[in-house]
Coordinates of C-alpha atoms in Angstrom, one line a residue:
M1 CA -3.9 -1.5 7.3
S2 CA -3.8 1.9 9.4
G3 CA -1.2 3.8 11.0
F4 CA -1.2 5.8 7.6
K5 CA -0.3 9.6 7.9
M6 CA -1.6 12.5 6.1
S7 CA 0.9 15.0 7.9
G8 CA -0.4 18.6 7.6
F9 CA -3.7 17.6 6.1
K10 CA -6.7 19.7 6.9
M11 CA -10.1 19.6 5.4
T12 CA -11.1 22.8 6.9
G13 CA -13.0 23.7 3.7
F14 CA -15.3 21.1 4.2
K15 CA -18.5 20.7 6.4
M16 CA -18.9 17.5 8.1
A17 CA -22.4 16.9 7.1
G18 CA -24.0 13.9 8.7
F19 CA -25.1 11.1 6.5
K20 CA -27.3 7.9 6.7
M21 CA -26.7 5.0 4.6
T22 CA -30.4 4.3 4.2
G23 CA -32.6 6.4 1.9
F24 CA -29.8 8.2 0.2
T25 CA -30.6 9.6 -3.1
R26 CA -28.6 9.9 -6.2
S27 CA -28.6 13.6 -6.1
S28 CA -27.3 13.6 -2.5
A29 CA -24.7 11.2 -3.6
R30 CA -23.6 13.7 -6.3
R31 CA -23.4 16.6 -3.7
W32 CA -20.5 14.9 -2.1
G33 CA -18.8 15.9 -5.3
A34 CA -15.0 16.0 -5.1
G35 CA -14.4 14.3 -1.8
L36 CA -12.8 11.3 -3.7
L37 CA -10.8 13.9 -5.6
A38 CA -10.0 15.5 -2.3
L39 CA -8.2 12.4 -1.0
G40 CA -5.8 12.7 -3.8
L41 CA -5.5 16.4 -4.2
A42 CA -6.1 18.3 -0.9
A43 CA -2.5 17.3 0.2
G44 CA -1.3 18.8 -3.2
M45 CA -2.7 22.0 -2.4
L46 CA -1.1 22.1 1.0
S47 CA 2.6 22.4 1.6
G48 CA 4.9 21.9 4.7
C49 CA 8.5 21.6 5.2
G50 CA 10.3 19.1 7.1
N51 CA 12.7 20.6 9.7
S52 CA 16.2 20.5 8.3
S53 CA 18.7 18.3 10.4
D54 CA 22.4 18.0 11.2
K55 CA 24.9 16.1 9.0
S56 CA 23.0 12.7 9.6
S57 CA 20.0 14.2 8.2
A58 CA 21.4 15.7 5.1
G59 CA 18.4 17.7 4.1
V60 CA 16.2 14.7 4.6
S61 CA 12.7 15.3 6.1
S62 CA 11.0 12.9 8.5
A63 CA 7.4 11.8 8.3
A64 CA 7.1 13.2 11.8
D65 CA 8.0 16.8 10.4
A66 CA 4.6 17.2 9.0
S67 CA 6.0 17.4 5.7
V68 CA 3.4 17.4 3.1
N69 CA 5.8 17.7 0.1
V70 CA 3.3 16.4 -2.8
K71 CA 4.6 16.5 -6.3
F72 CA 2.4 15.2 -9.2
S73 CA 3.6 14.2 -12.4
E74 CA 2.5 16.8 -15.2
P75 CA 0.1 15.5 -17.8
I76 CA 1.7 15.6 -21.4
N77 CA 0.3 17.8 -24.0
G78 CA -0.3 20.4 -21.5
A79 CA -3.8 19.2 -20.6
T80 CA -5.6 21.4 -18.3
E81 CA -7.6 19.4 -15.6
N82 CA -10.5 20.4 -13.3
V83 CA -9.8 20.9 -9.7
I84 CA -12.2 21.4 -6.7
S85 CA -10.2 23.3 -4.2
L86 CA -10.5 23.0 -0.3
D87 CA -13.2 25.5 -0.2
G88 CA -15.2 23.7 -2.6
K89 CA -14.8 26.2 -5.4
A90 CA -13.9 25.0 -8.8
D91 CA -10.5 26.1 -10.4
T92 CA -8.1 24.9 -12.9
T93 CA -4.4 23.9 -13.1
R94 CA -1.9 22.2 -15.2
N95 CA -0.4 20.5 -12.3
Y96 CA -3.0 19.2 -10.0
G97 CA -6.5 17.7 -10.5
M98 CA -8.6 15.0 -12.0
Q99 CA -9.4 14.8 -15.8
T100 CA -12.9 14.1 -16.9
S101 CA -13.0 10.6 -17.8
P102 CA -13.3 10.3 -21.8
Q103 CA -16.3 8.6 -23.2
P104 CA -15.7 5.3 -25.1
D105 CA -16.2 7.0 -28.5
E106 CA -13.6 9.6 -27.6
Y107 CA -10.7 7.1 -27.3
R108 CA -7.9 7.4 -29.8
E109 CA -7.2 4.3 -31.9
E110 CA -4.0 3.5 -29.9
G111 CA -5.9 3.9 -26.7
R112 CA -3.7 6.6 -25.4
Q113 CA -4.8 9.7 -23.6
N114 CA -3.4 12.6 -21.5
Q115 CA -1.1 10.9 -19.0
S116 CA -0.8 11.8 -15.3
A117 CA -0.6 9.9 -12.2
Y118 CA -1.0 11.2 -8.6
F119 CA 1.4 10.3 -5.9
K120 CA 2.6 11.8 -2.5
D121 CA 6.0 12.4 -1.3
Y122 CA 6.3 11.5 2.4
G123 CA 9.9 12.3 2.5
I124 CA 12.9 10.3 3.5
N125 CA 13.5 9.1 7.2
P126 CA 16.8 10.7 8.5
F127 CA 19.3 8.9 10.9
N128 CA 18.4 9.4 14.6
D129 CA 20.8 9.7 17.5
T130 CA 20.3 6.9 19.9
G131 CA 21.2 8.8 22.7
N132 CA 18.3 11.2 22.0
K133 CA 15.8 8.8 20.4
P134 CA 16.3 5.3 21.0
L135 CA 12.8 4.1 20.2
S136 CA 11.6 3.8 16.5
T137 CA 7.8 2.8 16.4
F138 CA 5.7 2.2 13.1
S139 CA 2.4 0.4 12.1
L140 CA 2.9 -2.8 10.2
D141 CA 2.3 -2.6 6.6
V142 CA 1.4 -5.5 4.1
D143 CA 0.8 -3.3 0.9
T144 CA 2.9 -4.0 -2.1
A145 CA 1.5 -1.6 -4.6
S146 CA 4.5 0.5 -5.1
Y147 CA 6.6 -2.2 -6.3
T148 CA 4.1 -3.3 -9.1
I149 CA 3.5 0.3 -10.0
A150 CA 7.2 0.9 -10.6
R151 CA 7.5 -2.3 -12.5
K152 CA 4.7 -1.2 -14.7
Y153 CA 6.4 2.0 -15.5
I154 CA 9.8 0.5 -16.2
E155 CA 8.3 -2.1 -18.3
S156 CA 6.5 0.6 -20.1
G157 CA 9.7 2.3 -21.0
S158 CA 10.0 4.9 -18.3
L159 CA 11.6 5.3 -14.8
P160 CA 8.7 5.8 -12.1
P161 CA 8.3 9.1 -10.5
K162 CA 10.3 9.3 -7.1
E163 CA 7.0 10.1 -5.2
A164 CA 5.7 6.6 -6.4
I165 CA 8.4 4.7 -4.5
R166 CA 7.8 3.4 -1.1
P167 CA 10.8 1.1 -0.3
E168 CA 9.0 -1.1 2.3
E169 CA 6.5 -2.1 -0.4
F170 CA 9.2 -3.1 -2.5
V171 CA 10.8 -5.3 0.3
N172 CA 7.4 -6.8 1.4
Y173 CA 6.6 -7.8 -2.3
F174 CA 8.9 -10.8 -2.1
R175 CA 8.9 -14.0 -0.3
R176 CA 10.6 -14.5 3.1
D177 CA 11.7 -17.7 4.7
Y178 CA 10.8 -16.7 8.3
P179 CA 10.2 -19.6 10.6
L180 CA 6.5 -20.1 11.2
P181 CA 5.3 -19.3 14.9
A182 CA 5.1 -22.5 17.0
K183 CA 2.0 -21.4 18.9
D184 CA 1.5 -17.6 18.9
T185 CA 0.0 -15.5 16.1
F186 CA 3.6 -14.2 15.1
S187 CA 7.2 -15.1 15.2
I188 CA 9.9 -12.4 15.3
Y189 CA 13.0 -12.7 13.2
T190 CA 16.3 -10.6 13.2
E191 CA 19.4 -10.7 11.3
L192 CA 22.3 -8.3 11.2
A193 CA 25.3 -7.9 8.7
P194 CA 27.4 -5.2 7.3
S195 CA 26.1 -3.0 4.5
A196 CA 27.2 -3.9 1.1
F197 CA 27.5 -0.5 0.2
N198 CA 28.1 1.9 3.1
R199 CA 31.5 1.0 4.8
G200 CA 31.2 1.3 8.5
Y201 CA 27.3 0.7 8.5
H202 CA 25.4 -2.4 9.0
I203 CA 21.9 -3.5 8.0
L204 CA 19.3 -4.9 10.4
E205 CA 16.6 -7.0 9.0
V206 CA 13.4 -7.3 11.4
G207 CA 11.0 -9.9 10.2
V208 CA 7.6 -10.6 11.4
Q209 CA 5.8 -13.7 10.2
G210 CA 2.0 -14.5 10.6
K211 CA 0.5 -17.8 11.3
N212 CA -0.7 -19.7 8.3
V213 CA -4.5 -20.6 7.8
A214 CA -5.1 -23.4 5.3
A215 CA -7.5 -22.6 2.5
S216 CA -10.1 -25.2 3.9
N217 CA -10.1 -23.2 7.3
I218 CA -10.6 -19.7 6.0
K219 CA -13.8 -18.4 7.2
P220 CA -16.7 -18.1 5.0
S221 CA -16.6 -14.8 2.8
A222 CA -19.1 -12.2 2.0
L223 CA -17.5 -10.2 -0.8
T224 CA -18.9 -7.2 -2.4
F225 CA -17.1 -6.3 -5.7
V226 CA -17.4 -2.5 -6.3
I227 CA -16.1 -2.2 -9.8
D228 CA -15.3 0.8 -11.9
V229 CA -16.8 0.8 -15.6
S230 CA -16.2 4.4 -16.4
G231 CA -14.8 5.5 -19.5
S232 CA -11.1 5.5 -18.4
M233 CA -11.5 1.8 -17.7
G234 CA -11.5 1.2 -21.4
I235 CA -8.0 2.4 -21.8
D236 CA -5.4 -0.4 -22.5
N237 CA -8.1 -3.0 -21.6
R238 CA -8.2 -2.1 -17.8
L239 CA -11.7 -3.5 -17.6
G240 CA -10.6 -6.6 -19.3
L241 CA -7.9 -7.2 -16.7
V242 CA -10.5 -6.6 -13.9
K243 CA -12.5 -9.2 -15.3
K244 CA -9.8 -11.7 -15.6
S245 CA -8.6 -11.0 -12.0
L246 CA -12.2 -11.3 -10.5
N247 CA -12.7 -14.5 -12.5
I248 CA -9.5 -16.0 -10.7
L249 CA -11.0 -14.9 -7.2
V250 CA -14.5 -16.4 -8.0
G251 CA -12.9 -19.5 -8.7
Q252 CA -11.7 -19.8 -5.3
M253 CA -15.0 -19.5 -3.7
G254 CA -17.3 -22.1 -2.5
E255 CA -21.0 -22.5 -1.4
S256 CA -20.6 -21.0 1.9
D257 CA -19.1 -17.9 0.4
K258 CA -21.3 -15.1 -1.2
I259 CA -20.4 -12.4 -3.9
G260 CA -22.4 -9.4 -4.7
I261 CA -21.6 -7.0 -7.6
V262 CA -22.0 -3.0 -7.7
V263 CA -20.7 -1.1 -10.6
Y264 CA -20.3 2.7 -11.2
G265 CA -19.8 5.0 -14.4
T266 CA -21.8 8.0 -14.4
N267 CA -24.0 6.6 -11.9
G268 CA -23.7 3.5 -9.3
R269 CA -26.0 0.5 -9.6
K270 CA -26.4 -3.0 -8.1
L271 CA -25.6 -5.5 -10.9
L272 CA -25.9 -8.8 -8.7
E273 CA -27.3 -9.3 -5.5
P274 CA -25.1 -11.6 -3.2
T275 CA -25.1 -14.8 -4.7
S276 CA -23.5 -18.3 -3.6
G277 CA -19.9 -19.0 -4.5
E278 CA -21.2 -22.1 -5.9
D279 CA -23.2 -20.6 -8.7
K280 CA -20.0 -19.5 -10.5
D281 CA -21.8 -19.4 -13.9
R282 CA -24.2 -16.7 -12.8
I283 CA -21.4 -14.6 -11.1
L284 CA -19.0 -15.1 -14.2
S285 CA -21.7 -14.0 -16.5
A286 CA -22.5 -10.7 -14.8
I287 CA -18.6 -9.9 -14.8
D288 CA -18.3 -10.8 -18.4
R289 CA -21.0 -8.4 -19.4
L290 CA -19.1 -5.3 -18.1
E291 CA -18.3 -2.5 -20.5
P292 CA -16.8 0.8 -20.0
E293 CA -19.3 3.7 -19.9
G294 CA -19.7 7.3 -18.7
S295 CA -17.7 9.3 -16.2
T296 CA -16.6 8.3 -12.6
N297 CA -18.9 8.3 -9.8
A298 CA -16.9 6.3 -7.3
A299 CA -18.8 7.9 -4.4
E300 CA -22.0 6.4 -5.4
G301 CA -20.4 3.0 -6.1
L302 CA -18.9 2.8 -2.6
I303 CA -22.2 4.0 -0.9
L304 CA -24.1 1.2 -2.7
G305 CA -21.4 -1.3 -2.1
Y306 CA -21.3 -0.6 1.6
D307 CA -25.0 -0.7 1.8
M308 CA -25.2 -4.1 0.1
A309 CA -22.3 -5.6 2.1
Y310 CA -24.2 -4.4 5.5
R311 CA -27.4 -5.7 4.5
N312 CA -25.9 -9.2 3.7
Y313 CA -23.4 -9.2 6.6
K314 CA -22.1 -12.8 7.5
K315 CA -21.8 -13.1 11.3
D316 CA -18.1 -14.8 11.9
G317 CA -17.3 -14.3 8.4
N318 CA -14.9 -12.3 6.1
N319 CA -16.9 -9.4 5.2
R320 CA -14.9 -7.2 2.6
I321 CA -15.5 -4.7 -0.1
I322 CA -13.2 -5.3 -3.1
L323 CA -12.9 -2.0 -5.0
C324 CA -11.3 -2.4 -8.6
T325 CA -10.5 1.0 -10.1
D326 CA -8.0 3.1 -11.9
G327 CA -8.5 5.6 -9.1
V328 CA -9.8 8.3 -11.1
A329 CA -12.7 10.0 -9.3
N330 CA -14.5 13.1 -11.0
Q331 CA -18.1 13.1 -10.2
G332 CA -19.9 12.5 -6.9
I333 CA -19.9 13.6 -3.4
T334 CA -18.2 16.8 -1.8
G335 CA -16.8 15.9 1.6
A336 CA -13.5 13.9 1.8
E337 CA -14.1 13.6 5.5
D338 CA -17.6 12.0 4.8
I339 CA -16.0 9.6 2.6
L340 CA -13.5 8.7 5.1
K341 CA -15.9 8.5 8.1
M342 CA -18.2 6.3 5.8
V343 CA -15.3 3.9 5.4
E344 CA -14.4 4.1 9.1
D345 CA -17.8 3.5 10.3
Y346 CA -18.3 0.3 8.5
K347 CA -14.9 -0.9 9.4
A348 CA -16.1 -0.7 12.9
K349 CA -19.2 -2.8 12.0
G350 CA -16.9 -5.4 10.6
I351 CA -16.6 -4.7 6.9
T352 CA -13.0 -4.1 5.5
L353 CA -11.8 -2.7 2.3
T354 CA -9.5 -3.9 -0.2
T355 CA -8.5 -1.8 -3.3
L356 CA -7.0 -2.9 -6.3
G357 CA -5.4 -0.5 -8.9
F358 CA -5.6 -1.0 -12.5
G359 CA -4.1 1.1 -15.4
M360 CA -1.6 3.9 -15.4
D361 CA -2.8 7.1 -17.1
N362 CA -4.8 9.2 -14.7
F363 CA -4.0 6.7 -11.8
N364 CA -4.5 7.9 -8.3
D365 CA -2.1 6.1 -5.9
I366 CA -3.1 8.5 -3.0
F367 CA -6.8 8.1 -3.3
L368 CA -6.4 4.1 -3.2
E369 CA -3.9 3.8 -0.6
T370 CA -5.9 6.2 1.7
L371 CA -9.2 4.5 1.3
A372 CA -7.5 1.0 2.1
D373 CA -5.8 2.5 5.1
K374 CA -9.1 3.8 6.5
G375 CA -10.8 0.4 5.6
D376 CA -8.4 -1.7 7.4
G377 CA -7.7 -3.5 4.2
N378 CA -4.8 -3.9 1.7
Y379 CA -3.7 -2.0 -1.4
A380 CA -2.5 -3.9 -4.4
Y381 CA -1.7 -2.8 -8.1
I382 CA -2.7 -5.5 -10.7
D383 CA -0.6 -5.1 -13.9
T384 CA -0.8 -8.7 -15.2
V385 CA -2.8 -11.8 -14.8
E386 CA 0.1 -13.4 -13.0
E387 CA -0.1 -10.6 -10.4
A388 CA -3.8 -11.3 -9.9
K389 CA -3.0 -15.0 -9.4
K390 CA -0.5 -14.1 -6.8
V391 CA -3.1 -11.9 -4.9
F392 CA -6.1 -14.3 -5.3
I393 CA -4.5 -17.8 -5.3
D394 CA -1.0 -17.7 -3.7
Q395 CA -2.0 -15.2 -1.1
L396 CA -5.7 -15.7 -0.9
A397 CA -5.8 -16.5 3.0
G398 CA -3.6 -13.2 3.5
T399 CA -6.0 -11.2 1.2
L400 CA -9.1 -12.3 3.1
E401 CA -8.3 -13.6 6.5
V402 CA -7.2 -11.1 9.2
I403 CA -5.2 -12.6 12.0
A404 CA -4.2 -9.4 13.7
K405 CA -5.5 -5.8 14.0
D406 CA -3.7 -2.7 15.0
A407 CA -0.5 -4.4 14.6
K408 CA 2.7 -2.2 15.5
A409 CA 6.3 -2.7 16.2
Q410 CA 8.7 -0.8 18.3
I411 CA 12.4 -1.3 18.1
E412 CA 14.3 -0.1 21.2
F413 CA 18.2 0.3 20.3
D414 CA 20.8 0.0 23.0
K415 CA 22.6 3.2 23.2
G416 CA 25.8 1.5 24.4
S417 CA 25.9 -0.5 21.0
V418 CA 24.3 1.6 18.7
E419 CA 25.3 5.2 17.7
S420 CA 22.6 6.0 15.3
Y421 CA 20.1 4.3 13.1
R422 CA 17.4 5.0 10.3
L423 CA 14.3 3.1 9.2
I424 CA 14.3 2.3 5.5
G425 CA 10.8 3.4 4.4
Y426 CA 7.7 3.4 6.4
E427 CA 7.5 7.2 6.4
N428 CA 3.9 7.3 6.2
R429 CA 3.4 4.4 8.8
A430 CA 5.4 6.0 11.8
L431 CA 3.6 6.3 15.1
E432 CA 4.4 8.4 18.3
D433 CA 6.6 6.4 20.5
K434 CA 4.3 6.9 23.3
D435 CA 1.4 5.3 21.4
F436 CA 2.9 2.0 21.0
R437 CA 0.8 0.7 24.2
N438 CA -2.1 2.8 23.5
N439 CA -4.7 0.6 22.6
T440 CA -7.0 3.2 21.2
V441 CA -4.5 4.3 18.2
D442 CA -5.1 2.7 14.9
A443 CA -2.4 0.6 13.3
G444 CA -1.8 -2.1 10.8
E445 CA -3.9 -5.3 9.9
V446 CA -2.1 -8.4 8.8
G447 CA -3.6 -11.3 6.9
A448 CA -2.9 -15.0 7.4
G449 CA 0.5 -16.1 6.3
H450 CA 1.6 -12.7 5.6
A451 CA 5.3 -11.7 6.4
V452 CA 6.3 -8.1 7.1
T453 CA 9.8 -6.9 6.9
A454 CA 11.5 -3.7 8.1
L455 CA 15.1 -2.8 7.4
Y456 CA 17.3 -0.5 9.4
E457 CA 20.8 1.0 8.7
L458 CA 22.9 1.2 11.7
K459 CA 26.0 3.0 12.7
L460 CA 27.3 0.7 15.6
K461 CA 29.8 1.7 18.2
N462 CA 33.2 0.1 18.1
S463 CA 32.5 -1.7 21.5
L464 CA 29.3 -3.7 21.5
E465 CA 27.8 -4.0 25.0
G466 CA 25.8 -7.4 24.8
R467 CA 22.9 -6.4 22.9
I468 CA 21.8 -4.2 19.9
G469 CA 18.3 -3.7 21.1
V470 CA 14.8 -5.4 21.5
V471 CA 12.1 -5.8 19.0
K472 CA 8.6 -5.6 20.3
L473 CA 5.4 -6.4 18.6
R474 CA 1.7 -5.6 19.9
Y475 CA -1.5 -6.6 18.4
K476 CA -5.3 -7.1 18.8
S477 CA -7.0 -10.4 18.1
P478 CA -9.7 -9.6 15.4
D479 CA -12.2 -12.1 17.2
T480 CA -11.9 -11.2 20.9
G481 CA -10.0 -7.9 20.8
K482 CA -7.5 -9.1 23.4
V483 CA -4.0 -7.5 23.1
T484 CA -0.9 -9.3 22.9
E485 CA 2.7 -8.2 23.3
I486 CA 5.7 -10.3 22.4
S487 CA 9.3 -9.4 22.0
K488 CA 12.8 -10.6 21.0
T489 CA 16.3 -9.5 22.0
I490 CA 18.9 -8.5 19.2
D491 CA 22.1 -10.0 20.6
S492 CA 25.3 -8.5 19.5
A493 CA 26.5 -12.0 18.6
Q494 CA 24.1 -11.9 15.8
V495 CA 26.4 -9.5 14.0
K496 CA 27.9 -11.1 10.8
D497 CA 31.5 -10.2 10.2
S498 CA 30.7 -9.7 6.4
F499 CA 27.6 -8.9 4.1
Y500 CA 28.7 -12.1 2.1
N501 CA 28.1 -14.3 5.3
A502 CA 24.6 -13.3 5.7
T503 CA 21.9 -15.5 4.4
P504 CA 21.1 -15.4 0.8
R505 CA 17.7 -14.0 1.1
F506 CA 19.0 -11.3 3.4
R507 CA 21.3 -10.2 0.8
F508 CA 18.7 -10.3 -1.9
I509 CA 16.3 -8.3 0.0
S510 CA 19.0 -5.7 0.7
M511 CA 19.4 -5.3 -3.0
V512 CA 15.5 -4.8 -3.2
A513 CA 15.7 -2.0 -0.7
Q514 CA 18.8 -0.5 -2.3
F515 CA 16.9 -0.4 -5.7
A516 CA 13.9 1.4 -4.2
E517 CA 16.3 4.0 -2.7
I518 CA 18.2 4.5 -5.8
L519 CA 14.8 5.0 -7.7
K520 CA 13.7 7.4 -5.0
G521 CA 16.8 9.4 -5.1
S522 CA 17.6 8.9 -1.5
P523 CA 20.7 10.6 -0.4
W524 CA 21.5 7.5 1.8
A525 CA 22.0 5.7 -1.6
S526 CA 23.8 8.5 -3.5
N527 CA 27.2 6.8 -3.3
T528 CA 25.8 3.7 -5.3
S529 CA 24.3 2.8 -8.7
L530 CA 21.9 0.4 -10.3
E531 CA 25.1 -1.2 -11.8
D532 CA 26.3 -2.0 -8.3
V533 CA 23.0 -3.6 -7.5
N534 CA 23.1 -5.6 -10.5
D535 CA 26.6 -6.6 -10.1
I536 CA 25.7 -8.3 -6.7
L537 CA 22.6 -10.0 -8.1
E538 CA 24.5 -11.4 -11.0
H539 CA 27.8 -12.6 -9.2
D540 CA 27.1 -12.8 -5.4
L541 CA 23.8 -14.6 -5.2
K542 CA 24.2 -17.8 -6.9
D543 CA 23.3 -19.6 -3.5
L544 CA 19.8 -18.1 -3.6
N545 CA 16.9 -20.3 -4.3
W546 CA 15.6 -17.9 -7.1
S547 CA 11.8 -17.7 -7.3
K548 CA 9.9 -16.2 -10.5
E549 CA 9.6 -13.0 -8.8
D550 CA 13.2 -12.9 -7.8
T551 CA 14.3 -13.7 -11.3
G552 CA 11.7 -11.1 -12.5
F553 CA 13.3 -8.4 -10.2
A554 CA 16.8 -8.9 -11.5
G555 CA 15.5 -8.2 -14.9
L556 CA 13.7 -5.2 -13.8
V557 CA 17.0 -3.8 -12.5
R558 CA 18.6 -4.3 -15.8
S559 CA 15.8 -2.7 -17.6
A560 CA 15.9 0.4 -15.3
M561 CA 19.8 0.5 -15.9
E562 CA 19.0 0.9 -19.8
L563 CA 16.4 3.4 -19.0
K564 CA 18.6 5.5 -16.9
A565 CA 21.4 5.4 -19.4
R566 CA 19.3 6.8 -22.1

């Protein structure tokens, strides 16, 4: 799940102290202090500006412009928070930082604390002139957290902050009907139709469908749960939802699988040595006994978790850390580079990292996305038991079984047919065009059965010359490291004459993207409203085979309309 960009991010204030995973002490772990804070905070203390562009850019900064434009929502009640600056010195501010987790007996009866959440603004992709830049290159991304975070905000009675919106994660949350690959790891699907909202523009859908792996054929798994049991996990029963979620996952494990558990509050500790998935009672009993305690030493929890996973490595199996947390990290180690290096070192040894976010107050989206990216894993936000079932039952193979590493896409637009284009989302997944065939560049990881969708808005020329462009996909086998490249031509004959002649799923996913762009405040969606999206959902998608998630999305649009009207 790499290809993630921290543009303009420099850790110059930290020293790269070497570390060893054996013989570490609790005091040495603490010395790594706010490294986990820095994952969410360092970008907030640096600023950069994207270059302004011409008419087609409309003041939009591209991800390639090193535009670290971070905005954190301000805590209510003017709470002052603790901050570790880039030179390691403490400071205070009302706008950035981490709060010390309250102790369980400090919680108010209604369970509410000062609210703050940490997101990063990656800018909005501009239109590109095809004559000057015909190539668009990005890392595949299977994360869906942004959509469920936005859903949590809206269902809790407020619109999400614009920085929390990553349109590609909205789009990739929903089921697609792409054809399965006949023999390869992936198939490529394309569809092209006029935009429902912008006259003279078209929407191009590029879909990548991964091969399925039956549950019975999933490799044996060695899972290490690293569970945050700090005081903040007592808010709104976050830890209770963690327990229910992990119970669901444990229920899918068999005798060839193993599960170990590490927990962390003020300190980290090993709760359960790796145990056969057949011994569910023992595993579930350990999970059920968890209670919130102390502050948040995520660093020590991760160190112990990786140590356990490495010592119990399963050859030819799925070796994965599953981190369950609200993202608050206020105690522990002091070098963000050391944290990320540890995660990357263990990734190279075959241990991947999935991050699962819970709760909202003090939630650190930056921290969790960065960790999952560096750990070649995925990042999901769990707001309900139903969402946990989706991740651990419906998408179990995709969550555990990696079918491709360093997966990246490159679309080459034909300058004879396409005047300009923009990629909707993927701002923090952009890659240099020259790195598409550079096999040393880290890119995305895709799990079994996963589908990845990218949408482009195109300005076509009046006279189309044979083809629109070519989609190229490049990836490595996780088992052999062999690199494969496949491609598909986008023929001009594919262009539909009307939005309403496109497939129902294309029309639906276009509404999902438009909803995300409106919430994000994209200038490219400034001429449309939530009412416009709702109108198409209600009247022009009667031929859609509506899923439960689709219906939930339509309800979410209506709820957002009501909130926006207040």
